[in-house]
Amino acid sequence: MYVSEDPVFRQKEVLFPDYIPDHLPHREKEIKAISSIINTALKNHSQISNIFIYGPPGTGKTASIKFIFRKLEEETNAFTVYINCFRVNTRMGALYTIIFEFFRKVRPTRRIPSRRGVAYDELYDLLVSELKKTKAFPIICFDEIDHLLPRGSEVLYDLSRLKEGAIPALLIMVTNDQFVFMNVDPRIKSSLRPVEEIPYRAYTLEEMREIIRMRVEFALQKGVVDEEAVEYLAEVACEMGGDVRIARETLLRAGELAKKDGKYRITVEHIKNALAESQFAKTKSMVEQLSSKERKIISLIPENGIFYPEFYELYRKVYPSGVRDRMLRYYLERLVRYGLISMERRGVGGSYFIRLNVPKKLILS
Ligand SMILES: Nc1ncnc2c1ncn2[C@@H]1O[C@H](COP(=O)(O)OP(=O)(O)OP(=O)(O)O)[C@@H](O)[C@H]1O
Ligand SMILES: [Mg+2]
């Protein structure tokens, strides 16, 4: 293991968003439950249950899946597919991701088929025949599944139908919203059965404290963080919904601040200053995942909001070859769904007024 000479950080990567720790304290029970459903399915193809995971932000849902998938790939012949529906939100996109991962992992010597000009049904048939031939068992995670519904939900139905052809497959669906399937076509819902539900709850203060301590121990040099600073951070992170993402981002920023002032100690003050920004950690990670089109659009929205007709003109002026009215509205509606902006009718004529729900500087940086 590389240990740096940095006076504050011992291993800074431990605080980066995509770092998956070797151990997720206080999620052992959930991880065990999920793993055991998967293992049962792997051993006995007639006992496959899909999995539905829900819970508030930053409670370790994505981290658990990545952790479990890493182990599965190392220890079994299952092949895993992780789909972030925030990025891939159509049935075609989802199906192609599965095909892509299949060829990459199960048939590495074959060329990955192109998706250009191929119809969805054709791609589906290809997947069916390849799965039959290779007897591979796909374990597919749809993370942030709310963004796939309802438009892309057909793919769930199609994948559930695999079992009719005696092809095993297990779907894991992850979301913040326990009731995300409420308005989904009952036909699709029932095709997913049986489904095991695994709720993730927010961490308690004690749990949060321990999780933070663990990260501190790996990420920072010994004795860099004041005990009160850890305590304060744990309290705030709990108040803000038990979100570890906030705690992790705050530690990283606070560490940078402690480096800048040259004292190399993280104090409560540093934590407070860092928190001012890291409370938007989830939003920031969403903004970073936006497509470049979406990002261009959201960046044009002024701090004080703007009426739609005016916004359309502004957009066309800045991007003369950009999307047209209907598509622009479509993208704006998506941004509304992400919670990044809101649109409401205002005034007599009833034009839509567009407002940013997040600080402007978060979008520009
Ligand atoms: N028990 C834990 N131990 C250590 N780190 C954790 C734990 N739970 C979460 N984390 C860390 O907190 C951050 C957020 O976790 P994760 O991305 O899994 O949240 P999530 O439940 O998927 O949230 P969202 O619903 O917003 O997607 C990650 O960096 C993750 O590694
Ligand atoms: Mg997540």
Short mmCIF file of C-alpha atoms and ligand atoms in Angstrom, two decimals:
data_model
loop_
_atom_site.label_atom_id
_atom_site.label_comp_id
_atom_site.label_asym_id
_atom_site.label_seq_id
_atom_site.Cartn_x
_atom_site.Cartn_y
_atom_site.Cartn_z
CA MET A 1 0.00 0.00 0.00
CA TYR A 2 1.25 3.42 -0.94
CA VAL A 3 1.37 5.76 2.05
CA SER A 4 2.01 9.37 1.16
CA GLU A 5 4.22 11.98 2.77
CA ASP A 6 1.33 14.40 2.76
CA PRO A 7 1.04 16.03 6.21
CA VAL A 8 -2.76 15.66 6.25
CA PHE A 9 -3.79 12.84 3.90
CA ARG A 10 -2.43 9.37 4.27
CA GLN A 11 -4.51 7.90 1.46
CA LYS A 12 -6.71 10.54 -0.04
CA GLU A 13 -8.45 8.14 -2.48
CA VAL A 14 -10.32 6.66 0.47
CA LEU A 15 -12.42 9.84 0.47
CA PHE A 16 -13.14 9.85 -3.26
CA PRO A 17 -16.70 9.16 -4.42
CA ASP A 18 -15.99 5.90 -6.24
CA TYR A 19 -13.85 4.30 -3.56
CA ILE A 20 -15.40 1.09 -2.29
CA PRO A 21 -14.10 0.14 1.15
CA ASP A 22 -13.27 -3.50 1.93
CA HIS A 23 -15.74 -3.37 4.74
CA LEU A 24 -18.97 -1.43 5.11
CA PRO A 25 -19.65 -1.15 8.84
CA HIS A 26 -23.32 -1.38 9.84
CA ARG A 27 -24.37 -2.78 6.53
CA GLU A 28 -23.27 -6.33 7.22
CA LYS A 29 -26.85 -7.52 7.69
CA GLU A 30 -28.14 -6.04 4.44
CA ILE A 31 -25.12 -7.26 2.48
CA LYS A 32 -25.56 -10.73 3.88
CA ALA A 33 -29.25 -10.77 3.03
CA ILE A 34 -28.64 -9.68 -0.56
CA SER A 35 -25.74 -12.08 -1.02
CA SER A 36 -27.73 -14.98 0.28
CA ILE A 37 -30.61 -14.33 -2.14
CA ILE A 38 -28.09 -14.24 -4.97
CA ASN A 39 -26.27 -17.37 -3.81
CA THR A 40 -29.49 -19.31 -3.49
CA ALA A 41 -30.40 -18.33 -7.04
CA LEU A 42 -26.96 -19.29 -8.35
CA LYS A 43 -27.23 -22.71 -6.78
CA ASN A 44 -30.80 -23.37 -7.70
CA HIS A 45 -32.18 -21.73 -10.81
CA SER A 46 -35.74 -22.49 -9.85
CA GLN A 47 -35.42 -20.33 -6.77
CA ILE A 48 -34.67 -16.95 -8.22
CA SER A 49 -35.97 -13.88 -6.43
CA ASN A 50 -35.48 -10.37 -7.70
CA ILE A 51 -34.37 -7.78 -5.16
CA PHE A 52 -35.78 -4.34 -4.39
CA ILE A 53 -33.58 -2.05 -2.32
CA TYR A 54 -34.79 1.32 -1.08
CA GLY A 55 -33.66 3.95 1.42
CA PRO A 56 -32.54 7.55 1.85
CA PRO A 57 -29.47 9.06 0.14
CA GLY A 58 -26.00 8.16 1.31
CA THR A 59 -26.99 5.05 3.24
CA GLY A 60 -24.72 2.70 1.35
CA LYS A 61 -27.05 1.15 -1.25
CA THR A 62 -24.78 1.68 -4.24
CA ALA A 63 -21.67 0.92 -2.20
CA SER A 64 -23.21 -2.39 -1.04
CA ILE A 65 -24.04 -3.47 -4.59
CA LYS A 66 -20.59 -2.61 -5.89
CA PHE A 67 -19.06 -4.44 -2.98
CA ILE A 68 -21.20 -7.54 -3.58
CA PHE A 69 -20.60 -7.45 -7.33
CA ARG A 70 -16.86 -7.29 -6.84
CA LYS A 71 -17.01 -10.41 -4.68
CA LEU A 72 -19.34 -12.24 -7.06
CA GLU A 73 -17.06 -11.65 -10.00
CA GLU A 74 -14.10 -12.90 -8.01
CA GLU A 75 -15.74 -15.95 -6.53
CA THR A 76 -18.51 -17.20 -8.82
CA ASN A 77 -19.31 -17.62 -12.49
CA ALA A 78 -22.09 -15.06 -12.38
CA PHE A 79 -21.56 -12.04 -14.53
CA THR A 80 -22.73 -8.76 -13.15
CA VAL A 81 -24.11 -5.73 -14.89
CA TYR A 82 -24.39 -2.42 -13.10
CA ILE A 83 -26.67 0.13 -14.75
CA ASN A 84 -26.97 3.66 -13.45
CA CYS A 85 -30.41 4.62 -14.75
CA PHE A 86 -29.63 8.23 -14.20
CA ARG A 87 -27.30 7.90 -17.18
CA VAL A 88 -28.94 5.03 -19.00
CA ASN A 89 -32.66 5.64 -18.90
CA THR A 90 -34.15 3.94 -21.95
CA ARG A 91 -34.96 0.29 -22.55
CA MET A 92 -32.55 0.27 -25.48
CA GLY A 93 -29.77 1.81 -23.43
CA ALA A 94 -30.29 -0.70 -20.64
CA LEU A 95 -30.43 -3.69 -22.98
CA TYR A 96 -27.32 -2.56 -24.79
CA THR A 97 -25.42 -2.16 -21.52
CA ILE A 98 -26.23 -5.77 -20.72
CA ILE A 99 -25.08 -6.95 -24.16
CA PHE A 100 -21.93 -4.88 -23.86
CA GLU A 101 -21.05 -6.29 -20.45
CA PHE A 102 -21.89 -9.80 -21.61
CA PHE A 103 -19.43 -9.66 -24.47
CA ARG A 104 -16.82 -7.91 -22.40
CA LYS A 105 -16.97 -10.39 -19.54
CA VAL A 106 -18.28 -13.67 -20.91
CA ARG A 107 -17.02 -13.57 -24.48
CA PRO A 108 -13.95 -11.39 -24.35
CA THR A 109 -12.57 -12.79 -27.61
CA ARG A 110 -15.63 -11.88 -29.65
CA ARG A 111 -16.35 -8.47 -31.07
CA ILE A 112 -18.94 -6.45 -29.20
CA PRO A 113 -21.91 -5.93 -31.54
CA SER A 114 -22.65 -2.36 -32.47
CA ARG A 115 -25.98 -0.85 -31.42
CA ARG A 116 -26.11 1.34 -34.50
CA GLY A 117 -29.02 0.50 -36.72
CA VAL A 118 -29.96 -2.55 -34.66
CA ALA A 119 -33.54 -2.80 -33.48
CA TYR A 120 -34.36 -3.47 -29.85
CA ASP A 121 -35.99 -6.84 -30.60
CA GLU A 122 -33.01 -7.97 -32.58
CA LEU A 123 -30.69 -7.11 -29.72
CA TYR A 124 -32.97 -8.91 -27.29
CA ASP A 125 -32.95 -12.06 -29.44
CA LEU A 126 -29.18 -11.88 -29.58
CA LEU A 127 -29.02 -11.72 -25.78
CA VAL A 128 -31.39 -14.68 -25.45
CA SER A 129 -29.41 -16.86 -27.82
CA GLU A 130 -26.06 -15.92 -26.29
CA LEU A 131 -27.30 -16.60 -22.77
CA LYS A 132 -28.66 -19.97 -23.87
CA LYS A 133 -25.43 -20.90 -25.56
CA THR A 134 -23.11 -19.89 -22.74
CA LYS A 135 -25.39 -20.69 -19.79
CA ALA A 136 -24.15 -17.47 -18.20
CA PHE A 137 -26.18 -16.17 -15.27
CA PRO A 138 -26.58 -12.40 -15.40
CA ILE A 139 -27.10 -10.44 -12.20
CA ILE A 140 -28.29 -7.02 -13.26
CA CYS A 141 -28.53 -3.98 -11.02
CA PHE A 142 -30.71 -1.05 -12.02
CA ASP A 143 -29.50 1.68 -9.69
CA GLU A 144 -31.63 4.84 -9.35
CA ILE A 145 -34.37 2.94 -11.15
CA ASP A 146 -36.81 5.87 -10.84
CA HIS A 147 -35.11 7.38 -13.88
CA LEU A 148 -35.87 4.32 -15.99
CA LEU A 149 -39.57 4.40 -15.12
CA PRO A 150 -41.99 4.54 -16.76
CA ARG A 151 -40.41 5.09 -20.17
CA GLY A 152 -37.87 2.28 -20.09
CA SER A 153 -39.77 -0.14 -17.87
CA GLU A 154 -40.48 -2.57 -20.71
CA VAL A 155 -36.93 -3.83 -20.41
CA LEU A 156 -37.75 -5.11 -16.92
CA TYR A 157 -40.64 -7.07 -18.35
CA ASP A 158 -38.50 -8.47 -21.14
CA LEU A 159 -35.75 -9.54 -18.77
CA SER A 160 -38.24 -11.15 -16.40
CA ARG A 161 -39.54 -13.15 -19.34
CA LEU A 162 -36.17 -14.82 -19.76
CA LYS A 163 -37.17 -17.38 -17.16
CA GLU A 164 -39.94 -18.63 -19.43
CA GLY A 165 -37.17 -19.84 -21.71
CA ALA A 166 -35.42 -21.40 -18.72
CA ILE A 167 -32.74 -18.72 -18.80
CA PRO A 168 -31.77 -17.60 -15.31
CA ALA A 169 -31.39 -13.89 -14.56
CA LEU A 170 -31.68 -11.88 -11.38
CA LEU A 171 -32.64 -8.22 -11.24
CA ILE A 172 -31.73 -5.84 -8.45
CA MET A 173 -33.62 -2.56 -8.36
CA VAL A 174 -32.37 0.32 -6.23
CA THR A 175 -34.06 3.61 -5.40
CA ASN A 176 -34.68 6.28 -2.76
CA ASP A 177 -38.39 5.96 -3.30
CA GLN A 178 -40.12 3.01 -1.70
CA PHE A 179 -43.24 3.61 -3.82
CA VAL A 180 -41.49 3.96 -7.14
CA PHE A 181 -43.43 1.08 -8.69
CA MET A 182 -46.82 2.44 -7.68
CA ASN A 183 -47.68 3.78 -11.12
CA VAL A 184 -45.92 1.14 -13.15
CA ASP A 185 -48.00 -1.11 -15.41
CA PRO A 186 -49.31 -4.01 -13.27
CA ARG A 187 -48.25 -6.42 -15.99
CA ILE A 188 -44.63 -5.33 -15.54
CA LYS A 189 -44.92 -5.37 -11.76
CA SER A 190 -46.23 -8.89 -11.65
CA SER A 191 -43.60 -10.13 -14.10
CA LEU A 192 -40.96 -9.13 -11.57
CA ARG A 193 -42.29 -11.39 -8.84
CA PRO A 194 -41.06 -12.83 -6.58
CA VAL A 195 -39.31 -9.77 -5.19
CA GLU A 196 -37.48 -9.58 -1.88
CA GLU A 197 -37.45 -6.12 -0.33
CA ILE A 198 -34.38 -4.87 1.50
CA PRO A 199 -34.90 -1.51 3.21
CA TYR A 200 -31.88 0.65 4.03
CA ARG A 201 -32.43 3.00 6.93
CA ALA A 202 -30.49 6.12 7.82
CA TYR A 203 -27.51 5.56 10.10
CA THR A 204 -27.81 6.40 13.76
CA LEU A 205 -25.42 8.84 15.39
CA GLU A 206 -23.35 6.05 16.83
CA GLU A 207 -23.09 4.25 13.52
CA MET A 208 -22.20 7.43 11.71
CA ARG A 209 -19.48 8.19 14.23
CA GLU A 210 -17.93 4.79 13.69
CA ILE A 211 -18.12 5.00 9.90
CA ILE A 212 -16.44 8.39 9.97
CA ARG A 213 -13.74 7.17 12.36
CA MET A 214 -12.99 4.30 10.03
CA ARG A 215 -12.58 6.57 7.03
CA VAL A 216 -10.50 8.98 9.08
CA GLU A 217 -8.17 6.19 10.11
CA PHE A 218 -7.50 5.09 6.53
CA ALA A 219 -7.59 8.43 4.78
CA LEU A 220 -5.79 10.77 7.13
CA GLN A 221 -2.49 10.87 8.99
CA LYS A 222 -2.62 9.96 12.66
CA GLY A 223 -3.88 12.67 14.99
CA VAL A 224 -4.83 15.10 12.26
CA VAL A 225 -8.50 15.34 13.19
CA ASP A 226 -9.73 16.78 16.48
CA GLU A 227 -12.05 14.47 18.35
CA GLU A 228 -14.67 17.23 18.57
CA ALA A 229 -14.47 17.66 14.84
CA VAL A 230 -15.43 14.01 14.28
CA GLU A 231 -18.24 14.34 16.80
CA TYR A 232 -19.54 17.50 15.22
CA LEU A 233 -19.42 16.01 11.72
CA ALA A 234 -21.24 12.87 12.85
CA GLU A 235 -23.99 14.96 14.42
CA VAL A 236 -24.51 17.15 11.40
CA ALA A 237 -24.42 14.24 8.95
CA CYS A 238 -27.08 12.52 11.03
CA GLU A 239 -29.22 15.60 11.23
CA MET A 240 -29.01 15.82 7.48
CA GLY A 241 -30.55 12.38 7.09
CA GLY A 242 -27.72 10.03 8.03
CA ASP A 243 -25.96 10.61 4.74
CA VAL A 244 -22.36 9.33 4.63
CA ARG A 245 -21.79 11.04 1.30
CA ILE A 246 -21.96 14.39 3.07
CA ALA A 247 -19.57 13.23 5.78
CA ARG A 248 -17.08 11.89 3.26
CA GLU A 249 -17.08 15.03 1.10
CA THR A 250 -16.77 17.20 4.19
CA LEU A 251 -13.72 15.31 5.43
CA LEU A 252 -12.04 15.72 2.08
CA ARG A 253 -12.69 19.44 1.94
CA ALA A 254 -11.83 19.99 5.58
CA GLY A 255 -8.53 18.20 4.97
CA GLU A 256 -7.77 20.54 2.09
CA LEU A 257 -8.58 23.54 4.28
CA ALA A 258 -6.31 22.28 7.06
CA LYS A 259 -3.54 21.93 4.51
CA LYS A 260 -4.07 25.39 3.16
CA ASP A 261 -3.80 27.11 6.51
CA GLY A 262 -0.60 25.21 7.22
CA LYS A 263 -1.56 23.93 10.67
CA TYR A 264 -2.37 20.43 9.45
CA ARG A 265 -5.11 19.89 11.98
CA ILE A 266 -8.78 19.52 11.13
CA THR A 267 -10.86 21.49 13.62
CA VAL A 268 -14.59 22.05 14.07
CA GLU A 269 -14.15 25.33 12.18
CA HIS A 270 -12.78 23.49 9.15
CA ILE A 271 -15.68 21.09 9.26
CA LYS A 272 -18.16 23.96 9.42
CA ASN A 273 -16.58 25.71 6.46
CA ALA A 274 -16.37 22.53 4.44
CA LEU A 275 -20.00 21.66 5.20
CA ALA A 276 -21.22 24.82 3.52
CA GLU A 277 -20.37 23.12 0.24
CA SER A 278 -20.58 19.43 0.91
CA GLN A 279 -24.22 19.57 1.97
CA PHE A 280 -24.82 19.66 -1.78
CA ALA A 281 -22.80 16.49 -2.33
CA LYS A 282 -25.69 14.52 -3.81
CA THR A 283 -26.68 17.38 -6.09
CA LYS A 284 -23.11 17.80 -7.18
CA SER A 285 -22.81 14.16 -8.10
CA MET A 286 -26.03 14.47 -10.11
CA VAL A 287 -24.81 17.54 -11.96
CA GLU A 288 -21.59 15.74 -12.79
CA GLN A 289 -23.55 12.92 -14.35
CA LEU A 290 -25.68 15.09 -16.60
CA SER A 291 -25.16 14.72 -20.32
CA SER A 292 -23.37 17.60 -21.98
CA LYS A 293 -26.66 18.73 -23.55
CA GLU A 294 -28.38 18.82 -20.21
CA ARG A 295 -25.47 20.60 -18.64
CA LYS A 296 -25.45 23.29 -21.33
CA ILE A 297 -29.15 23.83 -20.77
CA ILE A 298 -29.01 24.06 -17.01
CA SER A 299 -25.98 26.34 -17.12
CA LEU A 300 -27.96 28.90 -19.09
CA ILE A 301 -30.68 29.29 -16.48
CA PRO A 302 -30.09 32.59 -14.65
CA GLU A 303 -29.85 32.73 -10.86
CA ASN A 304 -33.20 34.51 -10.60
CA GLY A 305 -35.07 32.27 -13.00
CA ILE A 306 -36.52 32.93 -16.44
CA PHE A 307 -39.76 32.47 -18.41
CA TYR A 308 -39.75 29.64 -20.92
CA PRO A 309 -40.25 31.62 -24.15
CA GLU A 310 -37.41 33.89 -23.17
CA PHE A 311 -35.27 30.94 -22.24
CA TYR A 312 -35.87 29.28 -25.60
CA GLU A 313 -34.67 32.43 -27.36
CA LEU A 314 -31.61 32.68 -25.16
CA TYR A 315 -30.78 29.04 -25.75
CA ARG A 316 -31.11 29.32 -29.52
CA LYS A 317 -28.97 32.42 -29.52
CA VAL A 318 -26.16 30.73 -27.60
CA TYR A 319 -26.54 27.37 -29.38
CA PRO A 320 -27.90 28.10 -32.85
CA SER A 321 -27.59 24.45 -33.82
CA GLY A 322 -28.93 23.17 -30.49
CA VAL A 323 -32.17 21.28 -29.94
CA ARG A 324 -35.60 22.64 -30.94
CA ASP A 325 -38.51 23.68 -28.80
CA ARG A 326 -40.01 20.24 -28.18
CA MET A 327 -36.70 18.64 -27.26
CA LEU A 328 -35.72 21.59 -25.10
CA ARG A 329 -38.91 21.14 -23.11
CA TYR A 330 -38.19 17.44 -22.87
CA TYR A 331 -34.75 18.11 -21.39
CA LEU A 332 -36.15 20.70 -19.01
CA GLU A 333 -38.71 18.20 -17.81
CA ARG A 334 -35.92 15.75 -17.13
CA LEU A 335 -34.09 18.36 -15.08
CA VAL A 336 -37.33 18.88 -13.14
CA ARG A 337 -37.50 15.16 -12.50
CA TYR A 338 -33.96 15.18 -11.14
CA GLY A 339 -35.10 17.95 -8.79
CA LEU A 340 -32.44 20.31 -10.12
CA ILE A 341 -34.91 22.89 -11.42
CA SER A 342 -38.60 23.62 -11.08
CA MET A 343 -41.13 24.92 -13.57
CA GLU A 344 -44.45 26.49 -12.74
CA ARG A 345 -47.04 28.45 -14.64
CA ARG A 346 -47.03 32.12 -13.78
CA GLY A 347 -48.91 35.23 -14.78
CA VAL A 348 -52.02 35.72 -16.82
CA GLY A 349 -50.81 34.13 -20.04
CA GLY A 350 -49.62 31.14 -18.09
CA SER A 351 -46.05 30.85 -19.37
CA TYR A 352 -43.77 28.48 -17.54
CA PHE A 353 -41.29 30.06 -15.18
CA ILE A 354 -38.05 28.11 -14.75
CA ARG A 355 -36.14 28.24 -11.49
CA LEU A 356 -32.90 26.67 -10.32
CA ASN A 357 -33.27 24.56 -7.20
CA VAL A 358 -29.54 24.50 -6.59
CA PRO A 359 -26.92 27.21 -6.17
CA LYS A 360 -25.73 28.48 -9.51
CA LYS A 361 -22.07 28.02 -8.62
CA LEU A 362 -22.60 24.31 -8.20
CA ILE A 363 -23.51 24.01 -11.85
CA LEU A 364 -20.66 26.07 -13.18
CA SER A 365 -17.88 24.45 -11.22
N1 LIG B 1 -21.49 1.74 6.05
C1 LIG B 1 -20.63 2.49 5.36
N2 LIG B 1 -19.32 2.44 5.61
C2 LIG B 1 -18.44 3.19 4.91
N3 LIG B 1 -18.78 4.00 3.93
C3 LIG B 1 -20.09 4.11 3.62
C4 LIG B 1 -21.08 3.36 4.31
N4 LIG B 1 -22.30 3.66 3.78
C5 LIG B 1 -22.06 4.56 2.82
N5 LIG B 1 -20.75 4.83 2.72
C6 LIG B 1 -20.13 5.76 1.78
O1 LIG B 1 -21.00 6.87 1.61
C7 LIG B 1 -21.07 7.29 0.28
C8 LIG B 1 -22.49 7.21 -0.21
O2 LIG B 1 -22.89 5.86 -0.23
P1 LIG B 1 -23.74 5.26 -1.43
O3 LIG B 1 -23.32 5.89 -2.71
O4 LIG B 1 -23.70 3.79 -1.35
O5 LIG B 1 -25.19 5.81 -1.04
P2 LIG B 1 -26.60 5.43 -1.65
O6 LIG B 1 -27.38 4.78 -0.57
O7 LIG B 1 -26.42 4.70 -2.91
O8 LIG B 1 -27.18 6.89 -1.88
P3 LIG B 1 -28.15 7.43 -3.06
O9 LIG B 1 -29.51 6.94 -2.72
O10 LIG B 1 -28.03 8.90 -2.91
O11 LIG B 1 -27.60 6.91 -4.35
C9 LIG B 1 -20.12 6.39 -0.48
O12 LIG B 1 -18.88 7.03 -0.59
C10 LIG B 1 -19.99 5.17 0.39
O13 LIG B 1 -18.75 4.53 0.21
MG MG B 2 -26.69 5.27 -4.92
#
